[in-house]
């Protein structure tokens, strides 16, 4: 028996918007501005594998790796602040993925509430969401600054469910592109569809964390979502 489709919650970076390359550029700029040597190829892979974590946690982890010492919290905050400012300055170049607006329009026609859960901070999220999407497209937006523990902890998705007015996770679906995001959503009891888009990750990176379906393109999500909605409409 299916519980249908009551809400869809999107990760932002790498799911709604083609922004991962800009995050990588911004981290690279922040480290170089503070004379911290990094491995650029390794950094790119790490960003996809850990995408969804809050910026302050990423800064700590990256400094621990590249500075080869336990990071000073003030220095980590400085790095994260430089990165965030740099990203916001680049955000005007970021575009939504092809197929995103068709997907959102289809869900709007179904009458399904939409939300965003992102590890990005409020400034990073709002600068892009407000520019690319009509007002009130997403009834709930949870950012990395809203929670004490970011992905892979389930707190951000549990907060989204609460703010959506959902008393449980039945019929609520998450669209994610990163292992930590999938783990976070599954930990909150949510069903997850994965999308790879232009990610270097493999399907197995997401299915191993609990994604029930993984596709490459946004248009490939239309039929599965319509099937879930039809199941609800028919009382299946």
PDB file of N, CA, C and O in Angstrom, residues 108-187:
ATOM      1  N   UNK A 108       3.369  21.474  -8.621  1.00  0.00           N
ATOM      2  CA  UNK A 108       2.386  22.518  -8.307  1.00  0.00           C
ATOM      3  C   UNK A 108       1.006  22.109  -8.808  1.00  0.00           C
ATOM      4  O   UNK A 108      -0.007  22.303  -8.115  1.00  0.00           O
ATOM      5  N   UNK A 109       0.960  21.533 -10.002  1.00  0.00           N
ATOM      6  CA  UNK A 109      -0.318  21.070 -10.551  1.00  0.00           C
ATOM      7  C   UNK A 109      -0.923  19.963  -9.694  1.00  0.00           C
ATOM      8  O   UNK A 109      -2.147  19.826  -9.610  1.00  0.00           O
ATOM      9  N   UNK A 110      -0.070  19.178  -9.071  1.00  0.00           N
ATOM     10  CA  UNK A 110      -0.536  18.105  -8.184  1.00  0.00           C
ATOM     11  C   UNK A 110      -0.991  18.658  -6.832  1.00  0.00           C
ATOM     12  O   UNK A 110      -1.597  17.936  -6.040  1.00  0.00           O
ATOM     13  N   UNK A 111      -0.656  19.921  -6.558  1.00  0.00           N
ATOM     14  CA  UNK A 111      -1.010  20.496  -5.269  1.00  0.00           C
ATOM     15  C   UNK A 111      -0.135  20.024  -4.129  1.00  0.00           C
ATOM     16  O   UNK A 111      -0.566  20.020  -2.967  1.00  0.00           O
ATOM     17  N   UNK A 112       1.096  19.650  -4.455  1.00  0.00           N
ATOM     18  CA  UNK A 112       2.013  19.107  -3.446  1.00  0.00           C
ATOM     19  C   UNK A 112       2.842  20.240  -2.837  1.00  0.00           C
ATOM     20  O   UNK A 112       3.525  20.968  -3.559  1.00  0.00           O
ATOM     21  N   UNK A 113       2.841  20.410  -1.506  1.00  0.00           N
ATOM     22  CA  UNK A 113       3.696  21.422  -0.870  1.00  0.00           C
ATOM     23  C   UNK A 113       5.177  21.110  -1.101  1.00  0.00           C
ATOM     24  O   UNK A 113       5.582  19.939  -1.111  1.00  0.00           O
ATOM     25  N   UNK A 114       5.980  22.163  -1.269  1.00  0.00           N
ATOM     26  CA  UNK A 114       7.400  22.004  -1.557  1.00  0.00           C
ATOM     27  C   UNK A 114       8.237  22.688  -0.482  1.00  0.00           C
ATOM     28  O   UNK A 114       7.878  23.747   0.036  1.00  0.00           O
ATOM     29  N   UNK A 115       9.378  22.079  -0.181  1.00  0.00           N
ATOM     30  CA  UNK A 115      10.294  22.645   0.811  1.00  0.00           C
ATOM     31  C   UNK A 115      11.719  22.466   0.329  1.00  0.00           C
ATOM     32  O   UNK A 115      11.998  21.686  -0.586  1.00  0.00           O
ATOM     33  N   UNK A 116      12.625  23.214   0.971  1.00  0.00           N
ATOM     34  CA  UNK A 116      14.060  23.096   0.705  1.00  0.00           C
ATOM     35  C   UNK A 116      14.772  22.849   2.023  1.00  0.00           C
ATOM     36  O   UNK A 116      14.482  23.514   3.033  1.00  0.00           O
ATOM     37  N   UNK A 117      15.705  21.903   2.017  1.00  0.00           N
ATOM     38  CA  UNK A 117      16.594  21.674   3.154  1.00  0.00           C
ATOM     39  C   UNK A 117      18.013  21.694   2.628  1.00  0.00           C
ATOM     40  O   UNK A 117      18.393  20.858   1.805  1.00  0.00           O
ATOM     41  N   UNK A 118      18.798  22.675   3.067  1.00  0.00           N
ATOM     42  CA  UNK A 118      20.151  22.836   2.555  1.00  0.00           C
ATOM     43  C   UNK A 118      21.144  23.048   3.691  1.00  0.00           C
ATOM     44  O   UNK A 118      20.801  23.632   4.728  1.00  0.00           O
ATOM     45  N   UNK A 119      22.362  22.594   3.482  1.00  0.00           N
ATOM     46  CA  UNK A 119      23.428  22.859   4.437  1.00  0.00           C
ATOM     47  C   UNK A 119      24.011  24.243   4.277  1.00  0.00           C
ATOM     48  O   UNK A 119      24.758  24.706   5.141  1.00  0.00           O
ATOM     49  N   UNK A 120      23.713  24.920   3.174  1.00  0.00           N
ATOM     50  CA  UNK A 120      24.204  26.280   2.962  1.00  0.00           C
ATOM     51  C   UNK A 120      23.609  27.221   4.009  1.00  0.00           C
ATOM     52  O   UNK A 120      22.520  26.973   4.530  1.00  0.00           O
ATOM     53  N   UNK A 121      24.338  28.304   4.303  1.00  0.00           N
ATOM     54  CA  UNK A 121      23.808  29.243   5.285  1.00  0.00           C
ATOM     55  C   UNK A 121      22.714  30.100   4.661  1.00  0.00           C
ATOM     56  O   UNK A 121      22.461  30.031   3.457  1.00  0.00           O
ATOM     57  N   UNK A 122      22.069  30.912   5.478  1.00  0.00           N
ATOM     58  CA  UNK A 122      20.910  31.674   5.027  1.00  0.00           C
ATOM     59  C   UNK A 122      21.248  32.643   3.899  1.00  0.00           C
ATOM     60  O   UNK A 122      20.491  32.771   2.930  1.00  0.00           O
ATOM     61  N   UNK A 123      22.403  33.308   4.018  1.00  0.00           N
ATOM     62  CA  UNK A 123      22.791  34.273   2.979  1.00  0.00           C
ATOM     63  C   UNK A 123      23.010  33.586   1.646  1.00  0.00           C
ATOM     64  O   UNK A 123      22.582  34.076   0.597  1.00  0.00           O
ATOM     65  N   UNK A 124      23.693  32.427   1.672  1.00  0.00           N
ATOM     66  CA  UNK A 124      23.958  31.691   0.435  1.00  0.00           C
ATOM     67  C   UNK A 124      22.669  31.197  -0.189  1.00  0.00           C
ATOM     68  O   UNK A 124      22.480  31.270  -1.410  1.00  0.00           O
ATOM     69  N   UNK A 125      21.767  30.679   0.652  1.00  0.00           N
ATOM     70  CA  UNK A 125      20.516  30.115   0.128  1.00  0.00           C
ATOM     71  C   UNK A 125      19.593  31.198  -0.417  1.00  0.00           C
ATOM     72  O   UNK A 125      19.071  31.089  -1.535  1.00  0.00           O
ATOM     73  N   UNK A 126      19.392  32.246   0.362  1.00  0.00           N
ATOM     74  CA  UNK A 126      18.415  33.258  -0.044  1.00  0.00           C
ATOM     75  C   UNK A 126      18.848  34.022  -1.290  1.00  0.00           C
ATOM     76  O   UNK A 126      18.011  34.375  -2.130  1.00  0.00           O
ATOM     77  N   UNK A 127      20.158  34.260  -1.437  1.00  0.00           N
ATOM     78  CA  UNK A 127      20.629  35.032  -2.586  1.00  0.00           C
ATOM     79  C   UNK A 127      20.299  34.341  -3.908  1.00  0.00           C
ATOM     80  O   UNK A 127      20.078  35.009  -4.916  1.00  0.00           O
ATOM     81  N   UNK A 128      20.242  33.027  -3.889  1.00  0.00           N
ATOM     82  CA  UNK A 128      19.976  32.288  -5.118  1.00  0.00           C
ATOM     83  C   UNK A 128      18.512  31.909  -5.254  1.00  0.00           C
ATOM     84  O   UNK A 128      17.920  32.061  -6.327  1.00  0.00           O
ATOM     85  N   UNK A 129      17.899  31.422  -4.189  1.00  0.00           N
ATOM     86  CA  UNK A 129      16.498  31.012  -4.267  1.00  0.00           C
ATOM     87  C   UNK A 129      15.598  32.184  -4.654  1.00  0.00           C
ATOM     88  O   UNK A 129      14.687  32.047  -5.474  1.00  0.00           O
ATOM     89  N   UNK A 130      15.862  33.350  -4.073  1.00  0.00           N
ATOM     90  CA  UNK A 130      15.028  34.510  -4.374  1.00  0.00           C
ATOM     91  C   UNK A 130      15.198  34.974  -5.813  1.00  0.00           C
ATOM     92  O   UNK A 130      14.265  35.501  -6.415  1.00  0.00           O
ATOM     93  N   UNK A 131      16.382  34.795  -6.355  1.00  0.00           N
ATOM     94  CA  UNK A 131      16.643  35.253  -7.720  1.00  0.00           C
ATOM     95  C   UNK A 131      16.060  34.300  -8.760  1.00  0.00           C
ATOM     96  O   UNK A 131      15.557  34.733  -9.798  1.00  0.00           O
ATOM     97  N   UNK A 132      16.117  33.000  -8.497  1.00  0.00           N
ATOM     98  CA  UNK A 132      15.779  32.020  -9.525  1.00  0.00           C
ATOM     99  C   UNK A 132      14.338  31.523  -9.478  1.00  0.00           C
ATOM    100  O   UNK A 132      13.818  31.065 -10.499  1.00  0.00           O
ATOM    101  N   UNK A 133      13.698  31.596  -8.306  1.00  0.00           N
ATOM    102  CA  UNK A 133      12.379  30.975  -8.177  1.00  0.00           C
ATOM    103  C   UNK A 133      11.335  32.002  -7.734  1.00  0.00           C
ATOM    104  O   UNK A 133      11.632  32.900  -6.951  1.00  0.00           O
ATOM    105  N   UNK A 134      10.113  31.875  -8.244  1.00  0.00           N
ATOM    106  CA  UNK A 134       9.059  32.807  -7.856  1.00  0.00           C
ATOM    107  C   UNK A 134       8.811  32.755  -6.348  1.00  0.00           C
ATOM    108  O   UNK A 134       9.018  31.716  -5.708  1.00  0.00           O
ATOM    109  N   UNK A 135       8.353  33.878  -5.780  1.00  0.00           N
ATOM    110  CA  UNK A 135       8.036  33.888  -4.348  1.00  0.00           C
ATOM    111  C   UNK A 135       7.031  32.791  -3.993  1.00  0.00           C
ATOM    112  O   UNK A 135       6.135  32.468  -4.773  1.00  0.00           O
ATOM    113  N   UNK A 136       7.207  32.213  -2.836  1.00  0.00           N
ATOM    114  CA  UNK A 136       6.307  31.203  -2.277  1.00  0.00           C
ATOM    115  C   UNK A 136       6.351  29.880  -3.035  1.00  0.00           C
ATOM    116  O   UNK A 136       5.466  29.032  -2.846  1.00  0.00           O
ATOM    117  N   UNK A 137       7.387  29.696  -3.899  1.00  0.00           N
ATOM    118  CA  UNK A 137       7.538  28.377  -4.522  1.00  0.00           C
ATOM    119  C   UNK A 137       7.726  27.312  -3.450  1.00  0.00           C
ATOM    120  O   UNK A 137       7.138  26.226  -3.513  1.00  0.00           O
ATOM    121  N   UNK A 138       8.535  27.644  -2.457  1.00  0.00           N
ATOM    122  CA  UNK A 138       8.822  26.717  -1.362  1.00  0.00           C
ATOM    123  C   UNK A 138       8.211  27.270  -0.076  1.00  0.00           C
ATOM    124  O   UNK A 138       8.547  28.374   0.363  1.00  0.00           O
ATOM    125  N   UNK A 139       7.325  26.497   0.506  1.00  0.00           N
ATOM    126  CA  UNK A 139       6.637  26.975   1.713  1.00  0.00           C
ATOM    127  C   UNK A 139       7.533  26.923   2.938  1.00  0.00           C
ATOM    128  O   UNK A 139       7.270  27.617   3.929  1.00  0.00           O
ATOM    129  N   UNK A 140       8.583  26.118   2.888  1.00  0.00           N
ATOM    130  CA  UNK A 140       9.532  25.992   4.000  1.00  0.00           C
ATOM    131  C   UNK A 140      10.941  25.944   3.437  1.00  0.00           C
ATOM    132  O   UNK A 140      11.196  25.252   2.448  1.00  0.00           O
ATOM    133  N   UNK A 141      11.864  26.691   4.048  1.00  0.00           N
ATOM    134  CA  UNK A 141      13.282  26.628   3.698  1.00  0.00           C
ATOM    135  C   UNK A 141      14.079  26.482   4.991  1.00  0.00           C
ATOM    136  O   UNK A 141      14.009  27.337   5.878  1.00  0.00           O
ATOM    137  N   UNK A 142      14.824  25.389   5.106  1.00  0.00           N
ATOM    138  CA  UNK A 142      15.688  25.129   6.257  1.00  0.00           C
ATOM    139  C   UNK A 142      17.137  25.236   5.783  1.00  0.00           C
ATOM    140  O   UNK A 142      17.531  24.561   4.829  1.00  0.00           O
ATOM    141  N   UNK A 143      17.925  26.092   6.439  1.00  0.00           N
ATOM    142  CA  UNK A 143      19.328  26.261   6.066  1.00  0.00           C
ATOM    143  C   UNK A 143      20.237  25.707   7.158  1.00  0.00           C
ATOM    144  O   UNK A 143      19.781  25.345   8.252  1.00  0.00           O
ATOM    145  N   UNK A 144      21.530  25.691   6.855  1.00  0.00           N
ATOM    146  CA  UNK A 144      22.489  25.192   7.824  1.00  0.00           C
ATOM    147  C   UNK A 144      22.505  25.990   9.113  1.00  0.00           C
ATOM    148  O   UNK A 144      22.843  25.453  10.179  1.00  0.00           O
ATOM    149  N   UNK A 145      22.126  27.261   9.043  1.00  0.00           N
ATOM    150  CA  UNK A 145      22.092  28.093  10.234  1.00  0.00           C
ATOM    151  C   UNK A 145      20.894  27.850  11.133  1.00  0.00           C
ATOM    152  O   UNK A 145      20.845  28.365  12.255  1.00  0.00           O
ATOM    153  N   UNK A 146      19.927  27.062  10.661  1.00  0.00           N
ATOM    154  CA  UNK A 146      18.716  26.816  11.439  1.00  0.00           C
ATOM    155  C   UNK A 146      18.853  25.660  12.419  1.00  0.00           C
ATOM    156  O   UNK A 146      17.989  25.475  13.281  1.00  0.00           O
ATOM    157  N   UNK A 147      19.892  24.866  12.253  1.00  0.00           N
ATOM    158  CA  UNK A 147      20.029  23.654  13.066  1.00  0.00           C
ATOM    159  C   UNK A 147      21.394  23.600  13.745  1.00  0.00           C
ATOM    160  O   UNK A 147      22.381  24.130  13.240  1.00  0.00           O
ATOM    161  N   UNK A 148      21.436  22.943  14.884  1.00  0.00           N
ATOM    162  CA  UNK A 148      22.705  22.760  15.586  1.00  0.00           C
ATOM    163  C   UNK A 148      23.551  21.690  14.907  1.00  0.00           C
ATOM    164  O   UNK A 148      24.785  21.783  14.894  1.00  0.00           O
ATOM    165  N   UNK A 149      22.892  20.695  14.365  1.00  0.00           N
ATOM    166  CA  UNK A 149      23.601  19.575  13.741  1.00  0.00           C
ATOM    167  C   UNK A 149      23.120  19.432  12.295  1.00  0.00           C
ATOM    168  O   UNK A 149      21.965  19.127  12.054  1.00  0.00           O
ATOM    169  N   UNK A 150      24.013  19.687  11.347  1.00  0.00           N
ATOM    170  CA  UNK A 150      23.656  19.581   9.938  1.00  0.00           C
ATOM    171  C   UNK A 150      23.689  18.145   9.449  1.00  0.00           C
ATOM    172  O   UNK A 150      23.938  17.203  10.212  1.00  0.00           O
ATOM    173  N   UNK A 151      23.437  17.975   8.168  1.00  0.00           N
ATOM    174  CA  UNK A 151      23.511  16.654   7.555  1.00  0.00           C
ATOM    175  C   UNK A 151      24.914  16.088   7.779  1.00  0.00           C
ATOM    176  O   UNK A 151      25.885  16.842   7.739  1.00  0.00           O
ATOM    177  N   UNK A 152      25.039  14.796   8.073  1.00  0.00           N
ATOM    178  CA  UNK A 152      24.061  13.707   7.932  1.00  0.00           C
ATOM    179  C   UNK A 152      23.109  13.501   9.099  1.00  0.00           C
ATOM    180  O   UNK A 152      22.328  12.561   9.091  1.00  0.00           O
ATOM    181  N   UNK A 153      23.162  14.344  10.128  1.00  0.00           N
ATOM    182  CA  UNK A 153      22.180  14.258  11.199  1.00  0.00           C
ATOM    183  C   UNK A 153      20.790  14.527  10.613  1.00  0.00           C
ATOM    184  O   UNK A 153      20.635  15.367   9.725  1.00  0.00           O
ATOM    185  N   UNK A 154      19.750  13.845  11.100  1.00  0.00           N
ATOM    186  CA  UNK A 154      18.400  14.024  10.540  1.00  0.00           C
ATOM    187  C   UNK A 154      17.681  15.286  11.000  1.00  0.00           C
ATOM    188  O   UNK A 154      16.564  15.566  10.550  1.00  0.00           O
ATOM    189  N   UNK A 155      18.317  16.099  11.863  1.00  0.00           N
ATOM    190  CA  UNK A 155      17.625  17.233  12.471  1.00  0.00           C
ATOM    191  C   UNK A 155      16.992  18.172  11.453  1.00  0.00           C
ATOM    192  O   UNK A 155      15.851  18.626  11.629  1.00  0.00           O
ATOM    193  N   UNK A 156      17.709  18.499  10.373  1.00  0.00           N
ATOM    194  CA  UNK A 156      17.172  19.481   9.415  1.00  0.00           C
ATOM    195  C   UNK A 156      15.922  18.960   8.720  1.00  0.00           C
ATOM    196  O   UNK A 156      14.978  19.727   8.461  1.00  0.00           O
ATOM    197  N   UNK A 157      15.886  17.663   8.416  1.00  0.00           N
ATOM    198  CA  UNK A 157      14.695  17.112   7.764  1.00  0.00           C
ATOM    199  C   UNK A 157      13.540  16.969   8.753  1.00  0.00           C
ATOM    200  O   UNK A 157      12.368  17.168   8.384  1.00  0.00           O
ATOM    201  N   UNK A 158      13.839  16.652   9.991  1.00  0.00           N
ATOM    202  CA  UNK A 158      12.780  16.607  11.001  1.00  0.00           C
ATOM    203  C   UNK A 158      12.183  17.994  11.216  1.00  0.00           C
ATOM    204  O   UNK A 158      10.966  18.145  11.381  1.00  0.00           O
ATOM    205  N   UNK A 159      13.023  19.026  11.182  1.00  0.00           N
ATOM    206  CA  UNK A 159      12.527  20.397  11.309  1.00  0.00           C
ATOM    207  C   UNK A 159      11.642  20.764  10.124  1.00  0.00           C
ATOM    208  O   UNK A 159      10.604  21.421  10.294  1.00  0.00           O
ATOM    209  N   UNK A 160      12.037  20.325   8.923  1.00  0.00           N
ATOM    210  CA  UNK A 160      11.221  20.606   7.739  1.00  0.00           C
ATOM    211  C   UNK A 160       9.849  19.960   7.859  1.00  0.00           C
ATOM    212  O   UNK A 160       8.822  20.586   7.537  1.00  0.00           O
ATOM    213  N   UNK A 161       9.807  18.717   8.302  1.00  0.00           N
ATOM    214  CA  UNK A 161       8.522  18.044   8.486  1.00  0.00           C
ATOM    215  C   UNK A 161       7.654  18.810   9.473  1.00  0.00           C
ATOM    216  O   UNK A 161       6.449  19.002   9.243  1.00  0.00           O
ATOM    217  N   UNK A 162       8.256  19.256  10.567  1.00  0.00           N
ATOM    218  CA  UNK A 162       7.501  19.996  11.574  1.00  0.00           C
ATOM    219  C   UNK A 162       6.933  21.287  10.995  1.00  0.00           C
ATOM    220  O   UNK A 162       5.760  21.622  11.207  1.00  0.00           O
ATOM    221  N   UNK A 163       7.745  22.025  10.246  1.00  0.00           N
ATOM    222  CA  UNK A 163       7.300  23.303   9.701  1.00  0.00           C
ATOM    223  C   UNK A 163       6.313  23.127   8.554  1.00  0.00           C
ATOM    224  O   UNK A 163       5.526  24.030   8.257  1.00  0.00           O
ATOM    225  N   UNK A 164       6.344  21.965   7.911  1.00  0.00           N
ATOM    226  CA  UNK A 164       5.339  21.649   6.897  1.00  0.00           C
ATOM    227  C   UNK A 164       4.018  21.231   7.532  1.00  0.00           C
ATOM    228  O   UNK A 164       3.012  21.075   6.833  1.00  0.00           O
ATOM    229  N   UNK A 165       4.032  21.026   8.830  1.00  0.00           N
ATOM    230  CA  UNK A 165       2.830  20.602   9.529  1.00  0.00           C
ATOM    231  C   UNK A 165       2.553  19.117   9.379  1.00  0.00           C
ATOM    232  O   UNK A 165       1.408  18.679   9.563  1.00  0.00           O
ATOM    233  N   UNK A 166       3.591  18.348   9.084  1.00  0.00           N
ATOM    234  CA  UNK A 166       3.447  16.907   8.916  1.00  0.00           C
ATOM    235  C   UNK A 166       3.740  16.209  10.245  1.00  0.00           C
ATOM    236  O   UNK A 166       4.809  16.404  10.824  1.00  0.00           O
ATOM    237  N   UNK A 167       2.791  15.412  10.726  1.00  0.00           N
ATOM    238  CA  UNK A 167       3.002  14.742  12.000  1.00  0.00           C
ATOM    239  C   UNK A 167       3.824  13.470  11.868  1.00  0.00           C
ATOM    240  O   UNK A 167       4.230  12.874  12.869  1.00  0.00           O
ATOM    241  N   UNK A 168       4.055  13.039  10.629  1.00  0.00           N
ATOM    242  CA  UNK A 168       4.953  11.914  10.388  1.00  0.00           C
ATOM    243  C   UNK A 168       5.481  12.024   8.960  1.00  0.00           C
ATOM    244  O   UNK A 168       5.100  12.926   8.210  1.00  0.00           O
ATOM    245  N   UNK A 169       6.382  11.104   8.597  1.00  0.00           N
ATOM    246  CA  UNK A 169       7.073  11.196   7.304  1.00  0.00           C
ATOM    247  C   UNK A 169       6.352  10.480   6.174  1.00  0.00           C
ATOM    248  O   UNK A 169       6.817  10.531   5.032  1.00  0.00           O
ATOM    249  N   UNK A 170       5.233   9.850   6.464  1.00  0.00           N
ATOM    250  CA  UNK A 170       4.528   9.101   5.420  1.00  0.00           C
ATOM    251  C   UNK A 170       4.114  10.019   4.278  1.00  0.00           C
ATOM    252  O   UNK A 170       3.545  11.075   4.491  1.00  0.00           O
ATOM    253  N   UNK A 171       4.416   9.582   3.061  1.00  0.00           N
ATOM    254  CA  UNK A 171       4.023  10.341   1.885  1.00  0.00           C
ATOM    255  C   UNK A 171       4.878  11.554   1.599  1.00  0.00           C
ATOM    256  O   UNK A 171       4.587  12.306   0.673  1.00  0.00           O
ATOM    257  N   UNK A 172       5.936  11.760   2.393  1.00  0.00           N
ATOM    258  CA  UNK A 172       6.841  12.885   2.162  1.00  0.00           C
ATOM    259  C   UNK A 172       8.126  12.368   1.512  1.00  0.00           C
ATOM    260  O   UNK A 172       8.761  11.443   2.020  1.00  0.00           O
ATOM    261  N   UNK A 173       8.495  12.961   0.406  1.00  0.00           N
ATOM    262  CA  UNK A 173       9.620  12.486  -0.393  1.00  0.00           C
ATOM    263  C   UNK A 173      10.721  13.534  -0.425  1.00  0.00           C
ATOM    264  O   UNK A 173      10.466  14.732  -0.501  1.00  0.00           O
ATOM    265  N   UNK A 174      11.958  13.063  -0.397  1.00  0.00           N
ATOM    266  CA  UNK A 174      13.123  13.938  -0.481  1.00  0.00           C
ATOM    267  C   UNK A 174      13.856  13.688  -1.793  1.00  0.00           C
ATOM    268  O   UNK A 174      14.003  12.535  -2.223  1.00  0.00           O
ATOM    269  N   UNK A 175      14.333  14.758  -2.428  1.00  0.00           N
ATOM    270  CA  UNK A 175      15.188  14.664  -3.610  1.00  0.00           C
ATOM    271  C   UNK A 175      16.581  15.126  -3.195  1.00  0.00           C
ATOM    272  O   UNK A 175      16.767  16.277  -2.804  1.00  0.00           O
ATOM    273  N   UNK A 176      17.559  14.232  -3.266  1.00  0.00           N
ATOM    274  CA  UNK A 176      18.918  14.499  -2.784  1.00  0.00           C
ATOM    275  C   UNK A 176      19.957  14.081  -3.822  1.00  0.00           C
ATOM    276  O   UNK A 176      19.690  13.260  -4.692  1.00  0.00           O
ATOM    277  N   UNK A 177      21.151  14.649  -3.689  1.00  0.00           N
ATOM    278  CA  UNK A 177      22.230  14.307  -4.618  1.00  0.00           C
ATOM    279  C   UNK A 177      23.491  13.820  -3.924  1.00  0.00           C
ATOM    280  O   UNK A 177      24.458  13.470  -4.591  1.00  0.00           O
ATOM    281  N   UNK A 178      23.502  13.812  -2.580  1.00  0.00           N
ATOM    282  CA  UNK A 178      24.726  13.517  -1.851  1.00  0.00           C
ATOM    283  C   UNK A 178      24.494  12.451  -0.794  1.00  0.00           C
ATOM    284  O   UNK A 178      23.404  12.372  -0.207  1.00  0.00           O
ATOM    285  N   UNK A 179      25.519  11.632  -0.518  1.00  0.00           N
ATOM    286  CA  UNK A 179      25.365  10.561   0.479  1.00  0.00           C
ATOM    287  C   UNK A 179      24.926  11.065   1.847  1.00  0.00           C
ATOM    288  O   UNK A 179      24.047  10.473   2.473  1.00  0.00           O
ATOM    289  N   UNK A 180      25.538  12.161   2.340  1.00  0.00           N
ATOM    290  CA  UNK A 180      25.171  12.671   3.659  1.00  0.00           C
ATOM    291  C   UNK A 180      23.723  13.140   3.680  1.00  0.00           C
ATOM    292  O   UNK A 180      23.032  12.987   4.681  1.00  0.00           O
ATOM    293  N   UNK A 181      23.261  13.731   2.584  1.00  0.00           N
ATOM    294  CA  UNK A 181      21.884  14.180   2.514  1.00  0.00           C
ATOM    295  C   UNK A 181      20.906  13.022   2.529  1.00  0.00           C
ATOM    296  O   UNK A 181      19.869  13.073   3.189  1.00  0.00           O
ATOM    297  N   UNK A 182      21.239  11.966   1.785  1.00  0.00           N
ATOM    298  CA  UNK A 182      20.385  10.772   1.777  1.00  0.00           C
ATOM    299  C   UNK A 182      20.326  10.173   3.180  1.00  0.00           C
ATOM    300  O   UNK A 182      19.252   9.827   3.681  1.00  0.00           O
ATOM    301  N   UNK A 183      21.482  10.061   3.832  1.00  0.00           N
ATOM    302  CA  UNK A 183      21.528   9.489   5.179  1.00  0.00           C
ATOM    303  C   UNK A 183      20.694  10.316   6.149  1.00  0.00           C
ATOM    304  O   UNK A 183      19.982   9.777   7.001  1.00  0.00           O
ATOM    305  N   UNK A 184      20.773  11.630   6.020  1.00  0.00           N
ATOM    306  CA  UNK A 184      20.012  12.528   6.881  1.00  0.00           C
ATOM    307  C   UNK A 184      18.511  12.309   6.709  1.00  0.00           C
ATOM    308  O   UNK A 184      17.766  12.181   7.687  1.00  0.00           O
ATOM    309  N   UNK A 185      18.054  12.257   5.453  1.00  0.00           N
ATOM    310  CA  UNK A 185      16.628  12.098   5.179  1.00  0.00           C
ATOM    311  C   UNK A 185      16.115  10.726   5.613  1.00  0.00           C
ATOM    312  O   UNK A 185      15.040  10.616   6.207  1.00  0.00           O
ATOM    313  N   UNK A 186      16.882   9.687   5.329  1.00  0.00           N
ATOM    314  CA  UNK A 186      16.483   8.335   5.735  1.00  0.00           C
ATOM    315  C   UNK A 186      16.411   8.247   7.255  1.00  0.00           C
ATOM    316  O   UNK A 186      15.511   7.618   7.823  1.00  0.00           O
ATOM    317  N   UNK A 187      17.340   8.925   7.925  1.00  0.00           N
ATOM    318  CA  UNK A 187      17.328   8.943   9.380  1.00  0.00           C
ATOM    319  C   UNK A 187      16.091   9.612   9.953  1.00  0.00           C
ATOM    320  O   UNK A 187      15.690   9.330  11.085  1.00  0.00           O
TER     321      UNK A 187
END
